[in-house]
Amino acid sequence: MNEAWIDLETTGTNELCGSIVEVGLIVVVDGRQVQEAEWLVHPRPAHWEGLAPAVRAMHQRSGLFDAVEQGPAWPVGTVDNQVAAMLDPWTVDG
């Protein structure tokens, strides 16, 4: 049995005013972890600058805010392609 665990950190919970800022991926095959990766993602500037105070404080405490500010961070489309490429060997065609 193959499983993929994906964790997202965002600027908020509404897709119209929130952006993904970090993606974590773990691939498990037959109960064994076979791949793991994480990416920082460039958020939309308006979403990053307009963070709610509680979200900004949470990301500052965790170090994510500084990590995104200092980079390197990737465009979300690039990360999407990288996640798909990592999952592809473990999926069933069709």
CSV table of C-alpha atoms in Angstrom, one decimal:
chain,number,residue,atom,x,y,z
A,1,MET,CA,0.0,0.0,0.0
A,2,ASN,CA,1.3,3.4,-1.0
A,3,GLU,CA,0.5,6.6,0.9
A,4,ALA,CA,1.5,10.2,0.6
A,5,TRP,CA,1.4,12.6,3.5
A,6,ILE,CA,1.3,16.3,2.5
A,7,ASP,CA,1.5,19.1,5.0
A,8,LEU,CA,0.8,22.7,4.0
A,9,GLU,CA,1.6,25.9,5.8
A,10,THR,CA,-0.3,28.9,4.5
A,11,THR,CA,-0.9,32.6,5.0
A,12,GLY,CA,-4.6,31.9,5.8
A,13,THR,CA,-7.4,29.4,5.2
A,14,ASN,CA,-9.2,31.2,2.4
A,15,GLU,CA,-7.8,30.4,-1.1
A,16,LEU,CA,-8.9,33.9,-2.3
A,17,CYS,CA,-6.8,35.7,0.3
A,18,GLY,CA,-4.2,33.1,1.3
A,19,SER,CA,-1.1,31.5,-0.2
A,20,ILE,CA,0.8,28.4,0.4
A,21,VAL,CA,4.2,29.2,2.0
A,22,GLU,CA,5.6,25.7,2.8
A,23,VAL,CA,4.9,22.2,1.5
A,24,GLY,CA,6.1,19.0,3.2
A,25,LEU,CA,5.8,15.6,1.6
A,26,ILE,CA,6.4,12.1,2.9
A,27,VAL,CA,5.9,9.0,0.8
A,28,VAL,CA,5.2,5.7,2.5
A,29,VAL,CA,5.3,2.3,0.7
A,30,ASP,CA,4.3,-0.9,2.5
A,31,GLY,CA,4.6,0.9,5.8
A,32,ARG,CA,8.1,2.2,5.1
A,33,GLN,CA,9.1,5.8,4.5
A,34,VAL,CA,10.8,6.0,1.1
A,35,GLN,CA,10.9,9.7,0.4
A,36,GLU,CA,10.7,13.0,2.2
A,37,ALA,CA,11.0,16.6,1.1
A,38,GLU,CA,9.9,20.1,1.9
A,39,TRP,CA,9.8,23.3,0.0
A,40,LEU,CA,9.4,26.9,0.8
A,41,VAL,CA,7.0,28.7,-1.5
A,42,HIS,CA,6.9,32.3,-2.6
A,43,PRO,CA,3.5,33.6,-1.3
A,44,ARG,CA,1.6,36.3,-3.2
A,45,PRO,CA,3.0,39.6,-1.9
A,46,ALA,CA,-0.4,40.9,-0.8
A,47,HIS,CA,-1.1,37.8,1.2
A,48,TRP,CA,2.4,37.9,2.8
A,49,GLU,CA,2.2,41.5,3.7
A,50,GLY,CA,-1.4,41.3,5.0
A,51,LEU,CA,-0.9,38.3,7.3
A,52,ALA,CA,-3.3,38.3,10.3
A,53,PRO,CA,-1.4,39.1,13.5
A,54,ALA,CA,-2.0,35.6,14.9
A,55,VAL,CA,-0.7,33.9,11.7
A,56,ARG,CA,2.3,36.2,11.6
A,57,ALA,CA,3.1,35.5,15.2
A,58,MET,CA,2.7,31.7,14.7
A,59,HIS,CA,5.1,31.7,11.6
A,60,GLN,CA,7.6,34.0,13.5
A,61,ARG,CA,7.6,31.6,16.5
A,62,SER,CA,8.2,28.6,14.2
A,63,GLY,CA,10.9,30.3,12.2
A,64,LEU,CA,8.9,29.9,9.0
A,65,PHE,CA,8.5,33.7,8.5
A,66,ASP,CA,12.3,34.3,8.5
A,67,ALA,CA,12.9,31.2,6.3
A,68,VAL,CA,10.5,32.5,3.6
A,69,GLU,CA,11.9,36.0,3.9
A,70,GLN,CA,15.5,34.8,3.5
A,71,GLY,CA,14.8,32.1,0.9
A,72,PRO,CA,15.3,30.3,-1.2
A,73,ALA,CA,11.6,29.9,-1.9
A,74,TRP,CA,10.1,28.5,-5.1
A,75,PRO,CA,7.1,29.5,-7.2
A,76,VAL,CA,4.0,27.4,-6.3
A,77,GLY,CA,3.9,25.9,-9.8
A,78,THR,CA,7.5,24.7,-9.6
A,79,VAL,CA,6.7,23.0,-6.2
A,80,ASP,CA,3.6,21.5,-7.7
A,81,ASN,CA,5.7,20.0,-10.5
A,82,GLN,CA,8.3,18.7,-8.0
A,83,VAL,CA,5.6,17.1,-5.8
A,84,ALA,CA,4.1,15.4,-8.8
A,85,ALA,CA,7.5,14.1,-10.0
A,86,MET,CA,8.2,12.7,-6.5
A,87,LEU,CA,4.8,10.9,-6.4
A,88,ASP,CA,4.8,9.7,-10.0
A,89,PRO,CA,7.0,6.6,-9.4
A,90,TRP,CA,4.6,5.4,-6.7
A,91,THR,CA,1.3,5.8,-8.6
A,92,VAL,CA,-0.6,3.4,-10.8
A,93,ASP,CA,-0.8,4.5,-14.4
A,94,GLY,CA,-4.3,5.4,-15.4
